[in-house]
Amino acid sequence: MPRASDSRRGSSLPIASLRHLHTLTSAKMSAHSLEKDSPIHQEHAGEKDVTSLNNEHHVSEAMLHHEAIMSGVTADRLAAETLYVDQAKAEELGRELRSNQQQGYHPITDEERKVHYALNRKFDLCVLPLLILIYLFNGLDRSNLGNAQTDNFSTDIGIPASSVNTASSLFFATFVPLQPFLAAFGKRFGQIYFLTVICFCWGLLTICHAFVKSDSQLIAVRLLMGIAESGFYPTCLSYLSLFYPRHDLAFRFALFYGMYAVAGAFGGLIAFGIFQIQSGALYPWQYLFILEGCVPIVLSCFIPFVLSRDPKSAWFLKPHEREYAEKRMVIDAAANLNGTYKVSKRDVIEIVKDWKLWFILPANTLAGTCPQGFTIFFPVVVKGLGYAGALANLMTVPPYVCGAIVLVIFAYSSDKCKERTFHILGGMLIIIVGLIITVSLPLANTGGRYAGLLILLSGSFVFSPIVSAWYAGNTPEPGKRTIGLAIIGWGNVSGIIGSELFQAQYGPDYRYPLQITLGLMVVAFAGYVLVHILLRLANRSRAKKLANMTPQQIEDENTSDVRVGDKKYTFVYGL
C-alpha cells in the first residue's frame, strides 16, 4: 500500500491508518450531529487506535468537508485523504471526467458556507484592495501616454507623432518577454518584496516621462517601464491563487483586472481635470505624469506591511481561520501544494510540455489587441470623431465604465456557474458586434460610431481574467501555475499590434485598423472554441483510462510522481 508521504504533499500516516481514522471520525460526526450549537472550531478529530488497518472506509466528500472545519485535523492528513481511492471514489472520478465536472473546493453545508464566505470577505477586505489600487495606477501609468498625446505631447517636445507609437510598441518589447522570468524570480525572491520594488520603480519612471526631451529618451523610459511592470500582473494572479479556491478566482481576478478598465475611465477624468491647468512652469501633460507617478511610490511603502506571505501567516486571521484557509486549499488543489514558495526545474519542464498553454496563448494574443493595443490609442480614435482635446479624454470615460461593469457581471456568473468557455465567448461576441457597428457606419454618424465603440469596450476586458482563472484552475501546481500565468501574459504582444495598427495615417475614421481588429477577434473566438473541444476530449480519454483501472491503480496514480498536477489521469479539466 502506498504511503501518504509518497504524495506531493503527504502525511506521515499510512493511508490504511487514515482509513481507520475515518471510521472513528464518522462515528464522531454522527454523535456530533446530535449536539446542537456546538462551536465548530472547538471540535477535535479522534486520534486513538490508529494502528488498526482492517477498516476500509470511503473518504466521502462530506467527511473531507467536515474535517476541513474541524480543529485537530492537520492539512497534511487532509492532503493524504484526498488521494485515497476505493471503488466508490473510482466511480465518482469516472462520472466527473465524463461530465466534465471539475474537482475543487466547494462548501457543501450551511455551517461550512458561513466559514468559507467569512474567510473570503476577510481576504476581500485585507488583500484585494491594495492590489487593486496599485493595478489602477499601473493601468494609468501605461495608458497616460495616449492621454498626453491629446494635449500635444509630441509637439511640445519636438518629436513626430509616430514616435509616440514607436515608444508604445517598444514598451512591450521588454514587458512581454520578461514576464515569466520576472514572475519566477519574484516567487523565489518573495512575492511581497518583489511587488514593493517594482511598484516603486515604475512610479519613478512615470515621473521621468515629464522631463523627456527627445524621442530616444522617451523610448529609453518606455523600455525601462516595460521591465518594471512586466512581472506585476502574473505575480499578483499567482499570489491571489494562494488565497482563493479555483471557483472563487474569476470574480477576484475580475475585480483586480477591472482596474485596467477603470484606469481608462479614471485616466480620462484625471487628464480632463489636469489639462484645464493653463498656467505654471510646466505643460499640463507634465503635471499628469508627475501626479500619476507619485502615487505608486507612496503605495509601494504599504505593501510589506499590509500583504502577508500566504493565508497561514495572515496577520488579520485568527488561528482557526488560518488552519481552515490552508485546508480548503489542500482540497481545492488535490494536495498539489509543494510548489507554493518555489519554482522547480520540473515546473519549467512541465510548462514547456503544457499543450493547453500553447493553444490558449495565440487566442489570447489576438483577443488582447483590444484591451492592450486599441485602448492605448482610444482617446485618439475618439478625438477623430470630432471631440477636441480634453473633451476627447472625457468622452472615453463611459465606455470604460461599461467595460468594468460588464466584466464584473461576467466573472461573477462564471464563478457561480463554475463555467469558463461560454463566458469568454460571450465577451468576444460583444467585441465583435461593437466592431461591426463601428466599421459599418460612416464617420459622419458620430453618435452611432461612438455607440459601437462603447459596445466594443464593454466586452474588451471580459476574456483576460476569466482565461487566467480558467488556466489557474486547470493547473494545480503553484510553481507551474506561476510560470504559466506569466507566459499567458505574452499575449500582451498584442499591444505592439495595436500600436502599429492605429497609426495617425489611418485617421480620422481608423476604419482599416478596426477592420483588421475585427478579423483578429473572429480568429481568437475560434481559438477558444478549439481549446474547449481539446479539453473535453482529454477528459473523455481519461475517463476511458480510469474505466480500465482498479481502485488501487487509481490510488497509485494519485500518489505517484510519474505524472503530476493536471497530467494525472485523475485530474478533471474545467471547461
Coordinates of C-alpha atoms in Angstrom, one line a residue:
M1 CA 0.0 0.0 0.0
P2 CA 1.5 3.4 -1.0
R3 CA 2.1 5.8 1.9
A4 CA 0.6 9.2 2.1
S5 CA 4.2 10.6 2.3
D6 CA 4.6 9.4 -1.3
S7 CA 2.2 12.2 -2.4
R8 CA 3.3 15.6 -3.5
R9 CA 2.0 17.0 -0.2
G10 CA 2.0 14.0 2.0
S11 CA 1.1 13.0 5.5
S12 CA 3.2 10.9 7.8
L13 CA 0.3 8.5 8.4
P14 CA -0.2 5.4 6.2
I15 CA -3.4 5.6 4.1
A16 CA -4.6 2.4 5.7
S17 CA -4.4 4.0 9.1
L18 CA -6.2 7.0 7.8
R19 CA -9.0 4.8 6.6
H20 CA -9.5 3.7 10.2
L21 CA -9.3 7.2 11.4
H22 CA -12.1 8.0 9.0
T23 CA -14.2 5.3 10.7
L24 CA -13.6 6.9 14.0
T25 CA -14.3 10.3 12.7
S26 CA -17.5 9.1 11.0
A27 CA -18.7 7.9 14.4
K28 CA -17.8 11.2 15.9
M29 CA -19.6 13.1 13.2
S30 CA -22.8 11.0 13.8
A31 CA -22.6 11.7 17.5
H32 CA -21.8 15.4 16.9
S33 CA -24.8 15.8 14.6
L34 CA -27.0 15.2 17.7
E35 CA -25.4 18.1 19.6
K36 CA -26.9 21.5 18.6
D37 CA -25.0 24.8 18.5
S38 CA -21.6 23.2 19.3
P39 CA -18.8 25.6 18.2
I40 CA -17.4 24.1 15.1
H41 CA -13.7 25.1 15.7
Q42 CA -13.7 23.5 19.2
E43 CA -14.3 20.1 17.8
H44 CA -11.3 17.7 17.5
A45 CA -10.8 14.6 15.5
G46 CA -10.3 11.3 17.3
E47 CA -6.7 10.2 17.1
K48 CA -6.7 6.8 19.0
D49 CA -6.3 3.3 17.8
V50 CA -4.6 4.3 14.6
T51 CA -2.8 1.0 14.2
S52 CA -5.8 -1.0 13.0
L53 CA -5.5 -1.5 9.3
N54 CA -8.6 -3.6 8.6
N55 CA -11.3 -0.9 8.5
E56 CA -11.6 0.4 4.9
H57 CA -14.0 3.3 4.5
H58 CA -14.7 5.5 1.6
V59 CA -13.3 9.0 2.0
S60 CA -16.5 10.8 1.3
E61 CA -16.8 14.3 0.2
A62 CA -18.9 15.1 3.2
M63 CA -16.3 13.8 5.6
L64 CA -13.5 15.8 3.9
H65 CA -15.5 18.9 4.2
H66 CA -16.4 18.2 7.8
E67 CA -12.7 17.8 8.6
A68 CA -11.8 21.0 6.8
I69 CA -13.6 23.0 9.5
M70 CA -12.6 20.7 12.4
S71 CA -9.8 21.6 14.8
G72 CA -7.1 18.9 15.2
V73 CA -7.2 17.6 11.6
T74 CA -4.0 18.7 10.0
A75 CA -3.6 19.9 6.5
D76 CA -1.1 17.0 5.9
R77 CA -3.6 14.4 6.9
L78 CA -6.3 16.0 4.8
A79 CA -4.0 16.0 1.8
A80 CA -3.4 12.3 2.2
E81 CA -7.1 11.6 2.5
T82 CA -7.9 13.4 -0.8
L83 CA -5.6 10.9 -2.6
Y84 CA -7.3 7.7 -1.2
V85 CA -9.4 5.8 -3.7
D86 CA -11.8 2.9 -3.3
Q87 CA -14.5 1.6 -5.7
A88 CA -16.9 4.4 -4.8
K89 CA -14.3 7.1 -5.3
A90 CA -13.2 5.5 -8.6
E91 CA -16.8 5.6 -9.9
E92 CA -17.1 9.2 -8.8
L93 CA -13.9 10.2 -10.7
G94 CA -15.2 8.5 -13.8
R95 CA -18.5 10.4 -13.6
E96 CA -16.7 13.7 -13.1
L97 CA -14.5 13.1 -16.2
R98 CA -17.4 12.0 -18.4
S99 CA -19.5 15.0 -17.3
N100 CA -16.5 17.5 -17.3
Q101 CA -17.4 18.4 -13.6
Q102 CA -14.1 19.7 -12.3
Q103 CA -12.9 18.9 -8.8
G104 CA -12.1 21.7 -6.4
Y105 CA -13.3 23.1 -3.1
H106 CA -17.0 23.9 -2.8
P107 CA -18.6 24.3 0.7
I108 CA -21.5 21.9 1.0
T109 CA -23.1 22.6 4.4
D110 CA -24.6 25.8 5.7
E111 CA -22.0 25.9 8.5
E112 CA -19.2 25.4 6.1
R113 CA -20.5 28.1 3.7
K114 CA -20.7 30.5 6.6
V115 CA -17.0 29.9 7.4
H116 CA -16.0 29.9 3.8
Y117 CA -17.7 33.2 2.9
A118 CA -16.5 34.9 6.1
L119 CA -12.9 34.0 5.2
N120 CA -13.3 35.2 1.6
R121 CA -14.7 38.5 2.9
K122 CA -11.6 39.0 5.1
F123 CA -9.3 38.3 2.1
D124 CA -11.5 40.7 0.0
L125 CA -11.0 43.4 2.6
C126 CA -7.4 42.9 3.6
V127 CA -5.7 41.5 0.4
L128 CA -7.5 42.7 -2.6
P129 CA -7.9 46.5 -2.1
L130 CA -4.2 47.4 -2.0
L131 CA -3.5 45.2 -5.1
I132 CA -6.5 46.7 -6.9
L133 CA -5.4 50.3 -6.1
I134 CA -1.8 49.5 -7.3
Y135 CA -3.1 48.0 -10.5
L136 CA -5.3 51.0 -11.1
F137 CA -2.2 53.2 -11.2
N138 CA -0.4 50.6 -13.2
G139 CA -3.1 51.0 -15.9
L140 CA -2.9 54.8 -15.6
D141 CA 0.9 54.7 -16.0
R142 CA 0.6 52.5 -19.1
S143 CA -2.1 54.5 -20.8
N144 CA -1.3 58.1 -19.9
L145 CA 1.0 58.5 -22.9
G146 CA -2.2 58.3 -25.1
N147 CA -3.9 60.9 -22.9
A148 CA -0.8 63.2 -23.0
Q149 CA -0.7 63.0 -26.8
T150 CA -4.2 64.6 -27.0
D151 CA -2.6 67.6 -25.2
N152 CA 0.1 68.0 -27.8
F153 CA 2.8 66.0 -26.0
S154 CA 4.8 65.2 -29.1
T155 CA 4.5 68.7 -30.5
D156 CA 5.7 70.3 -27.2
I157 CA 8.9 68.2 -27.1
G158 CA 9.5 68.4 -30.8
I159 CA 9.1 64.8 -31.9
P160 CA 6.9 63.4 -34.7
A161 CA 3.6 61.8 -33.6
S162 CA 4.8 58.4 -35.0
S163 CA 7.5 58.4 -32.3
V164 CA 4.8 58.0 -29.7
N165 CA 3.5 54.9 -31.4
T166 CA 7.1 53.6 -31.7
A167 CA 7.7 54.2 -28.0
S168 CA 4.4 52.5 -27.1
S169 CA 5.3 49.5 -29.2
L170 CA 8.8 49.2 -27.7
F171 CA 7.3 49.2 -24.2
F172 CA 6.0 45.7 -25.0
A173 CA 9.5 44.6 -26.3
T174 CA 10.7 44.3 -22.7
F175 CA 7.3 44.0 -21.0
V176 CA 6.2 40.8 -22.8
P177 CA 9.2 38.5 -23.0
L178 CA 10.4 39.2 -19.4
Q179 CA 7.1 38.3 -17.7
P180 CA 7.7 34.6 -17.0
F181 CA 11.3 35.2 -15.9
L182 CA 10.5 38.0 -13.5
A183 CA 7.4 36.2 -12.2
A184 CA 9.6 33.2 -11.4
F185 CA 12.2 35.4 -9.9
G186 CA 9.5 37.2 -7.8
K187 CA 8.3 33.8 -6.5
R188 CA 11.8 32.8 -5.4
F189 CA 12.8 36.3 -4.1
G190 CA 9.5 36.7 -2.2
Q191 CA 6.4 38.0 -4.0
I192 CA 5.7 40.7 -1.4
Y193 CA 9.1 42.2 -1.6
F194 CA 9.2 41.9 -5.3
L195 CA 5.9 43.8 -5.7
T196 CA 7.3 46.5 -3.4
V197 CA 10.4 47.1 -5.5
I198 CA 8.8 47.1 -9.0
C199 CA 5.9 49.3 -7.9
F200 CA 8.4 51.9 -6.6
C201 CA 10.4 51.6 -9.8
W202 CA 7.6 52.2 -12.3
G203 CA 6.3 55.1 -10.3
L204 CA 9.7 56.8 -10.6
L205 CA 9.9 56.0 -14.3
T206 CA 6.4 57.5 -14.8
I207 CA 7.7 60.8 -13.4
C208 CA 10.6 60.6 -15.8
H209 CA 8.2 61.0 -18.7
A210 CA 7.5 64.5 -17.7
F211 CA 11.1 65.5 -18.4
V212 CA 12.0 63.7 -21.7
K213 CA 13.3 65.9 -24.4
S214 CA 13.7 63.6 -27.4
D215 CA 12.3 60.5 -28.9
S216 CA 15.3 58.5 -27.9
Q217 CA 14.8 59.5 -24.2
L218 CA 11.1 58.6 -24.5
I219 CA 11.9 55.2 -25.9
A220 CA 14.5 54.5 -23.2
V221 CA 12.0 55.4 -20.5
R222 CA 9.3 53.2 -22.0
L223 CA 11.7 50.2 -22.3
L224 CA 12.6 50.5 -18.6
M225 CA 8.9 50.9 -17.8
G226 CA 8.3 47.6 -19.6
I227 CA 10.9 45.9 -17.4
A228 CA 9.5 47.4 -14.2
E229 CA 5.9 46.4 -15.0
S230 CA 6.4 43.0 -16.6
G231 CA 6.3 40.8 -13.5
F232 CA 3.5 42.6 -11.7
Y233 CA 0.3 41.2 -13.2
P234 CA 1.3 37.4 -13.2
T235 CA 2.8 37.8 -9.7
C236 CA -0.5 39.2 -8.4
L237 CA -2.6 36.5 -10.1
S238 CA -0.3 33.8 -8.7
Y239 CA -0.4 35.5 -5.2
L240 CA -4.2 35.6 -5.2
S241 CA -4.4 32.0 -6.2
L242 CA -2.8 31.1 -2.9
F243 CA -5.8 32.6 -1.0
Y244 CA -8.9 31.7 -3.1
P245 CA -10.2 28.3 -4.3
R246 CA -10.4 27.9 -8.1
H247 CA -14.1 28.7 -8.4
D248 CA -13.8 31.9 -6.4
L249 CA -10.9 33.2 -8.6
A250 CA -12.5 34.6 -11.7
F251 CA -14.5 37.2 -9.7
R252 CA -11.4 38.3 -7.8
F253 CA -9.3 38.3 -10.9
A254 CA -12.0 40.5 -12.5
L255 CA -12.1 43.0 -9.6
F256 CA -8.3 43.2 -9.9
Y257 CA -8.1 43.3 -13.7
G258 CA -11.2 45.6 -13.9
M259 CA -8.9 48.3 -12.6
Y260 CA -7.4 48.4 -16.1
A261 CA -10.8 49.4 -17.4
V262 CA -11.4 51.8 -14.5
A263 CA -7.9 53.2 -15.2
G264 CA -9.1 54.1 -18.7
A265 CA -12.1 56.0 -17.3
F266 CA -10.3 57.4 -14.3
G267 CA -7.4 58.4 -16.5
G268 CA -9.7 60.3 -18.8
L269 CA -11.2 62.2 -15.9
I270 CA -7.7 63.0 -14.4
A271 CA -6.4 64.1 -17.8
F272 CA -9.5 66.2 -18.3
G273 CA -9.0 68.0 -15.0
I274 CA -5.3 68.5 -15.2
F275 CA -5.4 69.7 -18.8
Q276 CA -7.5 72.6 -17.6
I277 CA -4.3 73.9 -15.9
Q278 CA -3.1 76.5 -18.3
S279 CA -0.7 78.3 -16.0
G280 CA 2.5 77.4 -14.3
A281 CA 6.1 76.5 -15.3
L282 CA 5.1 73.1 -16.8
Y283 CA 2.9 71.9 -19.6
P284 CA -0.4 70.3 -18.3
W285 CA 0.8 66.8 -19.6
Q286 CA 3.9 67.1 -17.4
Y287 CA 1.7 67.5 -14.3
L288 CA -0.2 64.4 -15.4
F289 CA 2.9 62.3 -15.4
I290 CA 4.2 63.6 -12.1
L291 CA 0.9 63.0 -10.3
E292 CA 0.4 59.5 -11.7
G293 CA 3.9 58.6 -10.8
C294 CA 4.0 59.8 -7.2
V295 CA 1.0 57.7 -6.1
P296 CA 2.6 54.2 -6.9
I297 CA 5.7 55.3 -5.0
V298 CA 3.6 56.0 -1.9
L299 CA 1.6 52.8 -2.3
S300 CA 4.7 50.7 -2.5
C301 CA 5.6 51.7 1.0
F302 CA 2.4 49.9 2.3
I303 CA 2.9 46.6 0.6
P304 CA 5.2 44.8 3.0
F305 CA 3.1 45.9 6.0
V306 CA -0.4 45.1 4.6
L307 CA 0.1 42.0 2.5
S308 CA 1.0 38.6 4.1
R309 CA 3.1 35.9 2.5
D310 CA 0.2 33.4 2.5
P311 CA -3.0 32.6 4.4
K312 CA -1.0 30.8 7.1
S313 CA 0.9 34.0 8.0
A314 CA -2.0 36.5 7.5
W315 CA -2.0 39.0 10.4
F316 CA -5.7 39.6 10.1
L317 CA -6.8 35.9 10.6
K318 CA -7.3 34.1 13.8
P319 CA -5.5 30.7 14.3
H320 CA -8.5 28.6 13.5
E321 CA -9.1 30.7 10.3
R322 CA -5.5 30.2 9.2
E323 CA -6.0 26.4 9.7
Y324 CA -9.2 26.3 7.7
A325 CA -7.7 28.6 4.9
E326 CA -4.9 26.1 4.4
K327 CA -7.1 23.0 4.5
R328 CA -9.6 24.3 2.0
M329 CA -6.7 25.0 -0.4
V330 CA -5.5 21.4 0.1
I331 CA -8.9 20.1 -1.0
D332 CA -9.0 22.5 -3.9
A333 CA -5.5 21.7 -5.2
A334 CA -5.8 17.9 -4.6
A335 CA -2.7 18.1 -2.4
N336 CA -0.5 19.8 -5.0
L337 CA 0.9 22.4 -2.7
N338 CA 4.6 21.7 -2.6
G339 CA 5.5 24.5 -5.0
T340 CA 3.8 27.2 -3.0
Y341 CA 7.1 29.0 -2.4
K342 CA 9.4 27.9 -5.2
V343 CA 9.7 27.2 -8.9
S344 CA 11.4 23.9 -9.6
K345 CA 13.2 22.5 -12.6
R346 CA 10.3 20.1 -13.1
D347 CA 7.9 23.0 -13.2
V348 CA 9.9 24.5 -16.1
I349 CA 9.9 21.2 -17.9
E350 CA 6.2 20.7 -17.3
I351 CA 5.3 24.2 -18.6
V352 CA 7.2 23.6 -21.8
K353 CA 5.1 20.4 -22.4
D354 CA 1.8 22.0 -21.3
W355 CA -0.2 21.8 -24.6
K356 CA -3.2 23.7 -23.3
L357 CA -1.0 26.8 -22.6
W358 CA 0.3 26.9 -26.1
F359 CA -3.2 26.6 -27.5
I360 CA -4.5 29.4 -25.3
L361 CA -1.6 31.8 -25.9
P362 CA -2.4 32.5 -29.7
A363 CA -6.0 33.1 -28.9
N364 CA -5.2 35.3 -26.0
T365 CA -2.7 37.3 -28.1
L366 CA -5.2 38.1 -30.9
A367 CA -8.0 38.8 -28.4
G368 CA -5.7 41.2 -26.5
T369 CA -5.5 43.6 -29.4
C370 CA -8.5 45.4 -28.0
P371 CA -7.6 45.9 -24.3
Q372 CA -3.8 46.1 -24.7
G373 CA -3.3 47.9 -28.0
F374 CA -6.5 49.6 -29.0
T375 CA -7.2 51.2 -25.6
I376 CA -3.9 53.0 -25.6
F377 CA -5.0 55.0 -28.6
F378 CA -8.7 55.0 -27.8
P379 CA -8.5 58.8 -26.8
V380 CA -7.0 59.5 -30.3
V381 CA -9.7 57.4 -32.0
V382 CA -12.5 59.3 -30.1
K383 CA -10.8 62.6 -31.0
G384 CA -11.1 61.5 -34.6
L385 CA -14.9 61.6 -34.2
G386 CA -14.7 65.3 -33.7
Y387 CA -14.2 65.7 -30.0
A388 CA -11.4 68.1 -29.1
G389 CA -8.5 67.9 -26.6
A390 CA -9.7 67.5 -23.0
L391 CA -13.3 66.6 -24.2
A392 CA -11.9 63.7 -26.1
N393 CA -10.5 62.3 -22.9
L394 CA -13.8 62.9 -21.1
M395 CA -15.7 61.0 -23.8
T396 CA -13.5 57.9 -23.1
V397 CA -15.0 57.6 -19.6
P398 CA -18.4 55.9 -20.3
P399 CA -17.1 53.0 -22.5
Y400 CA -14.5 52.1 -19.8
V401 CA -17.1 52.3 -17.0
C402 CA -19.4 49.9 -19.1
G403 CA -16.4 47.7 -19.6
A404 CA -15.7 47.4 -15.9
I405 CA -19.4 46.7 -15.1
V406 CA -19.8 44.0 -17.8
L407 CA -16.5 42.4 -16.7
V408 CA -17.6 42.0 -13.1
I409 CA -21.0 40.6 -14.1
F410 CA -19.5 38.0 -16.4
A411 CA -16.8 37.0 -13.9
Y412 CA -19.3 36.6 -11.1
S413 CA -21.5 34.5 -13.3
S414 CA -18.5 32.4 -14.4
D415 CA -17.7 31.5 -10.7
K416 CA -21.3 31.0 -9.8
C417 CA -21.9 28.6 -12.8
K418 CA -18.4 27.1 -12.5
E419 CA -18.0 27.6 -16.2
R420 CA -15.4 29.5 -18.2
T421 CA -15.6 28.9 -22.0
F422 CA -19.1 30.3 -22.8
H423 CA -18.4 33.4 -20.6
I424 CA -15.2 34.0 -22.6
L425 CA -17.0 33.6 -25.9
G426 CA -19.8 35.9 -24.7
G427 CA -17.3 38.6 -24.1
M428 CA -15.8 38.1 -27.5
L429 CA -19.2 38.3 -29.2
I430 CA -19.7 41.7 -27.6
I431 CA -16.4 42.9 -29.0
I432 CA -17.3 41.6 -32.5
V433 CA -20.7 43.2 -32.5
G434 CA -19.2 46.6 -31.4
L435 CA -16.5 46.4 -34.1
I436 CA -19.1 45.5 -36.8
I437 CA -21.2 48.6 -35.9
T438 CA -18.1 50.9 -35.8
V439 CA -16.7 49.9 -39.2
S440 CA -20.1 49.8 -40.9
L441 CA -21.1 53.3 -40.1
P442 CA -19.7 56.4 -41.8
L443 CA -17.6 58.9 -39.9
A444 CA -20.4 61.5 -40.1
N445 CA -22.6 59.3 -37.9
T446 CA -20.8 60.3 -34.8
G447 CA -23.4 59.0 -32.3
G448 CA -23.6 55.6 -34.0
R449 CA -19.9 55.1 -34.2
Y450 CA -19.4 56.2 -30.6
A451 CA -22.1 53.7 -29.6
G452 CA -20.2 51.0 -31.5
L453 CA -17.0 51.9 -29.6
L454 CA -19.0 51.8 -26.3
I455 CA -20.2 48.2 -27.1
L456 CA -16.7 47.2 -28.2
L457 CA -15.1 48.4 -24.9
S458 CA -17.8 46.8 -22.9
G459 CA -16.6 43.3 -24.0
S460 CA -12.9 44.0 -24.3
F461 CA -12.0 43.3 -20.7
V462 CA -14.0 40.1 -20.1
F463 CA -11.8 37.4 -21.6
S464 CA -8.4 38.1 -19.8
P465 CA -9.3 37.5 -16.1
I466 CA -11.6 34.6 -17.0
V467 CA -9.0 33.0 -19.2
S468 CA -6.4 33.4 -16.3
A469 CA -8.9 31.8 -13.9
W470 CA -9.5 29.0 -16.4
Y471 CA -5.8 28.3 -16.7
A472 CA -5.1 28.6 -13.0
G473 CA -8.0 26.2 -12.2
N474 CA -6.6 23.7 -14.7
T475 CA -3.0 24.0 -13.3
P476 CA -3.0 22.9 -9.6
E477 CA 0.8 23.1 -9.0
P478 CA 1.7 26.6 -7.8
G479 CA 5.1 26.7 -9.3
K480 CA 4.0 25.7 -12.8
R481 CA 0.9 27.9 -12.5
T482 CA 3.1 31.0 -11.8
I483 CA 5.1 30.5 -14.9
G484 CA 2.1 29.6 -17.0
L485 CA 0.2 32.7 -16.0
A486 CA 3.2 34.8 -16.9
I487 CA 3.5 33.1 -20.3
I488 CA -0.1 33.8 -21.0
G489 CA 1.0 37.4 -20.4
W490 CA 3.0 37.1 -23.6
G491 CA -0.4 37.8 -25.2
N492 CA 0.4 41.4 -24.4
V493 CA 2.5 41.4 -27.5
S494 CA -0.9 42.4 -29.0
G495 CA 0.0 45.9 -27.6
I496 CA 2.6 46.0 -30.4
I497 CA 0.0 45.0 -33.0
G498 CA -2.4 47.7 -31.7
S499 CA 0.3 50.4 -31.6
E500 CA 1.3 49.7 -35.2
L501 CA -2.3 49.4 -36.4
F502 CA -3.7 52.6 -35.1
Q503 CA -1.3 55.0 -36.9
A504 CA -2.2 58.6 -37.4
Q505 CA -2.2 58.0 -41.2
Y506 CA -5.4 55.9 -40.8
G507 CA -7.3 58.7 -39.0
P508 CA -9.7 60.2 -38.5
D509 CA -12.0 57.2 -39.0
Y510 CA -9.4 54.4 -38.4
R511 CA -11.6 52.1 -40.5
Y512 CA -8.7 49.9 -41.7
P513 CA -7.2 49.2 -38.2
L514 CA -10.7 48.5 -36.9
Q515 CA -11.4 46.0 -39.8
I516 CA -8.1 44.2 -39.1
T517 CA -9.0 44.1 -35.4
L518 CA -12.4 42.5 -36.3
G519 CA -10.7 39.8 -38.2
L520 CA -8.4 39.1 -35.3
M521 CA -11.3 38.8 -32.9
V522 CA -13.0 36.2 -35.1
V523 CA -9.9 34.1 -35.2
A524 CA -9.5 34.4 -31.4
F525 CA -13.1 33.3 -30.9
A526 CA -12.3 30.2 -32.9
G527 CA -9.2 29.6 -30.9
Y528 CA -11.0 29.5 -27.6
V529 CA -13.6 27.1 -29.1
L530 CA -10.7 24.8 -30.1
V531 CA -9.3 24.8 -26.6
H532 CA -12.7 23.9 -25.2
I533 CA -13.0 21.0 -27.6
L534 CA -9.5 19.7 -26.8
L535 CA -10.1 19.8 -23.0
R536 CA -13.4 18.0 -23.4
L537 CA -11.6 15.3 -25.5
A538 CA -8.9 15.0 -22.8
N539 CA -11.4 14.4 -20.1
R540 CA -13.2 11.7 -22.2
S541 CA -9.9 10.0 -22.9
R542 CA -9.0 9.9 -19.1
A543 CA -12.5 8.6 -18.3
K544 CA -11.8 5.6 -20.6
K545 CA -8.4 5.0 -19.0
L546 CA -9.8 5.1 -15.5
A547 CA -12.6 2.7 -16.5
N548 CA -9.9 0.0 -17.1
M549 CA -8.0 0.7 -13.9
T550 CA -8.6 -0.8 -10.4
P551 CA -9.1 1.5 -7.4
Q552 CA -5.6 0.5 -6.2
Q553 CA -4.1 1.6 -9.6
I554 CA -6.1 4.8 -9.5
E555 CA -4.8 5.5 -6.0
D556 CA -1.2 4.7 -7.2
E557 CA -1.8 7.3 -10.0
N558 CA -2.8 9.8 -7.3
T559 CA 0.3 9.2 -5.1
S560 CA 2.9 8.6 -7.7
D561 CA 5.0 11.4 -9.1
V562 CA 5.3 9.8 -12.6
R563 CA 2.7 12.3 -13.7
V564 CA 2.0 15.4 -11.6
G565 CA -0.7 18.1 -11.4
D566 CA -3.1 18.3 -14.3
K567 CA -1.2 15.5 -16.2
K568 CA -2.6 12.9 -13.8
Y569 CA -5.4 10.7 -15.2
T570 CA -7.5 11.6 -12.2
F571 CA -7.4 15.3 -12.9
V572 CA -10.6 16.8 -14.5
Y573 CA -10.1 19.8 -16.8
G574 CA -12.7 22.5 -16.2
L575 CA -14.5 23.9 -19.2

